[in-house]
CSV table of C-alpha atoms in Angstrom, one decimal:
chain,number,residue,atom,x,y,z
A,1,MET,CA,123.5,82.9,76.0
A,2,THR,CA,120.5,85.7,75.1
A,3,ASP,CA,118.0,83.5,75.4
A,4,ILE,CA,119.5,83.1,79.1
A,5,ALA,CA,120.2,86.6,79.7
A,6,THR,CA,116.8,87.2,79.0
A,7,ARG,CA,115.3,85.0,80.8
A,8,VAL,CA,118.1,84.7,84.0
A,9,ARG,CA,116.9,88.7,85.4
A,10,ASN,CA,118.6,90.1,88.3
A,11,GLY,CA,120.5,87.1,89.0
A,12,VAL,CA,116.5,85.4,89.2
A,13,ASP,CA,115.8,82.9,86.4
A,14,THR,CA,112.3,84.0,85.7
A,15,ASP,CA,110.9,81.0,83.7
A,16,VAL,CA,111.4,79.0,87.1
A,17,LEU,CA,109.9,81.8,89.2
A,18,PHE,CA,106.4,81.9,86.8
A,19,GLY,CA,106.4,78.4,87.0
A,20,THR,CA,106.3,78.4,90.3
A,21,LEU,CA,103.8,80.8,90.5
A,22,ASP,CA,101.6,78.4,88.0
A,23,ALA,CA,102.5,75.6,90.2
A,24,ILE,CA,101.5,76.9,93.0
A,25,LYS,CA,98.1,78.7,91.4
A,26,ALA,CA,97.0,74.8,89.7
A,27,GLN,CA,97.9,73.4,93.5
A,28,PRO,CA,98.0,76.0,96.3
A,29,GLU,CA,98.1,73.5,98.8
A,30,ILE,CA,102.5,73.3,97.8
A,31,ALA,CA,102.2,77.1,99.2
A,32,SER,CA,102.2,75.7,102.8
A,33,PHE,CA,105.6,76.0,104.4
A,34,THR,CA,106.7,75.8,107.9
A,35,PHE,CA,110.3,77.2,108.5
A,36,ARG,CA,112.3,75.9,111.6
A,37,VAL,CA,114.4,77.8,114.1
A,38,ARG,CA,116.4,75.7,116.9
A,39,ASN,CA,118.3,77.7,119.9
A,40,ARG,CA,120.0,77.0,122.5
A,41,TRP,CA,122.0,79.3,125.1
A,42,LEU,CA,125.4,79.6,125.1
A,43,GLY,CA,125.4,81.2,128.2
A,44,GLY,CA,125.2,85.0,129.6
A,45,ALA,CA,123.3,86.7,126.4
A,46,HIS,CA,125.3,84.5,123.8
A,47,ASN,CA,123.1,81.8,122.3
A,48,ARG,CA,123.1,80.3,118.7
A,49,SER,CA,120.1,79.4,116.4
A,50,THR,CA,120.2,76.7,113.6
A,51,ILE,CA,118.2,76.9,110.7
A,52,LYS,CA,118.2,73.8,108.6
A,53,ASP,CA,115.2,71.2,107.9
A,54,PHE,CA,111.9,73.0,106.5
A,55,TYR,CA,108.3,71.7,105.4
A,56,ALA,CA,107.5,72.3,102.0
A,57,ALA,CA,105.8,71.4,99.0
A,58,CYS,CA,103.5,68.4,100.9
A,59,GLN,CA,106.7,67.0,102.4
A,60,GLU,CA,109.3,68.0,104.8
A,61,ASP,CA,112.5,69.9,102.4
A,62,ALA,CA,115.5,67.9,102.5
A,63,SER,CA,117.6,70.1,99.6
A,64,ARG,CA,119.8,71.8,102.2
A,65,THR,CA,123.1,69.4,102.9
A,66,SER,CA,124.7,71.2,106.1
A,67,ALA,CA,122.5,74.3,108.2
A,68,PHE,CA,123.2,77.6,108.9
A,69,GLU,CA,124.3,78.6,112.5
A,70,VAL,CA,123.6,82.3,113.6
A,71,ASP,CA,125.0,83.6,117.0
A,72,ALA,CA,123.1,86.6,118.6
A,73,GLY,CA,124.2,89.0,121.8
A,74,GLU,CA,123.6,92.0,123.1
A,75,PRO,CA,126.1,95.1,123.2
A,76,GLN,CA,128.1,95.4,126.2
A,77,ILE,CA,125.6,98.2,127.3
A,78,LEU,CA,123.2,95.9,127.6
A,79,LEU,CA,124.8,93.5,130.0
A,80,GLY,CA,126.7,91.3,126.6
A,81,LEU,CA,129.6,90.7,125.5
A,82,ASP,CA,128.9,91.7,121.2
A,83,THR,CA,129.0,87.3,120.8
A,84,GLY,CA,126.5,88.4,117.9
A,85,PRO,CA,123.8,91.2,116.8
A,86,ASN,CA,120.8,91.3,119.6
A,87,PRO,CA,117.7,89.5,118.6
A,88,ALA,CA,115.9,93.5,117.2
A,89,GLU,CA,118.7,93.8,114.8
A,90,TYR,CA,118.3,90.7,113.1
A,91,ALA,CA,114.4,91.8,113.0
A,92,LEU,CA,115.8,94.7,111.2
A,93,HIS,CA,118.2,92.4,109.5
A,94,ALA,CA,115.0,89.9,108.6
A,95,LEU,CA,112.7,93.2,107.4
A,96,ALA,CA,115.9,94.3,105.0
A,97,ALA,CA,117.0,90.7,103.1
A,98,CYS,CA,112.9,90.3,102.8
A,99,LEU,CA,112.0,93.5,101.6
A,100,THR,CA,115.2,92.8,98.9
A,101,THR,CA,114.1,90.1,98.1
A,102,SER,CA,111.1,90.9,97.3
A,103,LEU,CA,112.0,93.9,95.2
A,104,VAL,CA,113.9,91.7,93.4
A,105,TYR,CA,111.8,89.3,92.2
A,106,VAL,CA,109.0,91.7,91.7
A,107,ALA,CA,111.5,93.5,89.4
A,108,ALA,CA,112.5,90.1,87.6
A,109,ALA,CA,109.2,89.3,86.9
A,110,ARG,CA,108.1,92.9,85.5
A,111,GLY,CA,111.3,93.2,83.2
A,112,VAL,CA,113.5,95.4,84.6
A,113,ARG,CA,116.9,95.4,85.9
A,114,LEU,CA,118.5,96.3,88.5
A,115,THR,CA,121.5,97.3,89.0
A,116,GLU,CA,121.8,98.4,92.8
A,117,VAL,CA,119.9,98.0,95.9
A,118,SER,CA,120.8,98.8,99.3
A,119,SER,CA,118.8,100.0,102.6
A,120,THR,CA,119.1,101.6,105.3
A,121,LEU,CA,116.7,100.3,108.4
A,122,GLU,CA,116.3,102.1,111.9
A,123,GLY,CA,114.7,101.0,114.6
A,124,ASP,CA,113.6,103.3,117.7
A,125,MET,CA,113.3,101.5,120.9
A,126,ASP,CA,113.4,102.3,125.1
A,127,VAL,CA,114.2,99.6,126.6
A,128,ARG,CA,113.0,100.2,130.0
A,129,GLY,CA,109.8,98.6,128.5
A,130,ALA,CA,112.1,95.2,127.8
A,131,LEU,CA,113.8,95.4,131.2
A,132,GLY,CA,110.6,95.9,132.9
A,133,LEU,CA,111.4,99.5,134.0
A,134,ALA,CA,108.3,101.4,132.5
A,135,ARG,CA,104.8,99.7,132.3
A,136,GLU,CA,103.8,102.6,129.6
A,137,VAL,CA,106.2,101.5,127.4
A,138,ARG,CA,106.3,98.8,125.0
A,139,ASN,CA,109.3,96.1,124.3
A,140,GLY,CA,109.8,96.4,121.2
A,141,PHE,CA,110.1,99.0,118.8
A,142,SER,CA,108.1,102.3,118.8
A,143,ARG,CA,109.2,102.9,115.2
A,144,VAL,CA,111.0,101.4,112.7
A,145,ARG,CA,112.7,103.6,108.8
A,146,VAL,CA,113.7,101.7,105.7
A,147,SER,CA,115.4,104.3,103.4
A,148,PHE,CA,116.3,102.3,99.6
A,149,SER,CA,118.1,103.7,97.3
A,150,ILE,CA,117.5,101.4,93.8
A,151,LYS,CA,119.1,101.8,90.5
A,152,GLY,CA,117.5,99.9,87.6
A,153,ASP,CA,117.3,100.4,83.7
A,154,ALA,CA,113.7,101.5,84.3
A,155,PRO,CA,112.0,105.3,85.1
A,156,GLU,CA,111.9,106.4,88.3
A,157,GLU,CA,107.9,106.5,88.3
A,158,LYS,CA,108.6,102.0,87.7
A,159,LEU,CA,111.1,101.4,90.3
A,160,ARG,CA,109.3,102.9,92.8
A,161,GLU,CA,106.0,100.9,91.7
A,162,ILE,CA,108.4,98.0,91.9
A,163,ALA,CA,109.4,98.8,95.6
A,164,ALA,CA,105.6,99.5,96.3
A,165,ARG,CA,104.9,96.4,95.6
A,166,ALA,CA,107.6,94.6,96.8
A,167,GLN,CA,106.4,96.6,100.5
A,168,ALA,CA,102.7,95.0,99.7
A,169,ARG,CA,104.0,91.4,99.0
A,170,SER,CA,107.4,91.0,101.8
A,171,ALA,CA,106.3,88.4,104.8
A,172,VAL,CA,108.0,90.2,107.2
A,173,TYR,CA,106.8,93.4,106.7
A,174,ASP,CA,103.4,91.7,106.8
A,175,ILE,CA,104.6,90.0,109.8
A,176,ILE,CA,106.2,93.5,111.8
A,177,THR,CA,102.7,95.1,110.6
A,178,ARG,CA,100.0,93.2,110.9
A,179,GLY,CA,102.0,91.3,114.0
A,180,VAL,CA,100.6,86.9,114.1
A,181,PRO,CA,99.8,84.9,116.8
A,182,VAL,CA,102.7,83.5,118.3
A,183,ASP,CA,101.8,80.2,120.5
A,184,VAL,CA,104.5,79.4,123.3
A,185,ASP,CA,105.2,76.4,124.8
A,186,VAL,CA,107.5,75.4,128.1
A,187,ALA,CA,108.9,72.1,128.8
A,188,VAL,CA,110.4,72.3,132.4
A,189,VAL,CA,113.1,69.4,132.3
């Protein structure tokens, strides 16, 4: 039991974590993933994404037995019916989740036990851009603020170092701060 308690840190099996890293170092091609989301409009601002299959480790992954369904919408003030968080809120959620997961993994790898991790994210947006009312206003966020609260069995300096490393390794932080090419194809049926 002590061996398992030592091995599993913050809910992360560090043997599996380091084994995965070693496998990718030995065979870099298994690091190529393709994630998929399928979305369908349900009416008004309401739409639903289904998330299940993805490509990983040189093959289609079939480990998920059921799909995740995520509804999106808009608040009433933006012509919606509050059928779900809006896409900008999902972007903040994705950033929070990725930073948190990265932080937990980094802490586990560095032998730090966490007792609490919470965050608050805020994104400022002038919706005139997205509504086509002001060309000089960007469509998305003009600024995003992330505030973390972290507690663990390490000194403050170490916890700050782990948070900085998590930021440097977060895929969603990278997508948001550095951008990524997006190809859009339209089929009219």
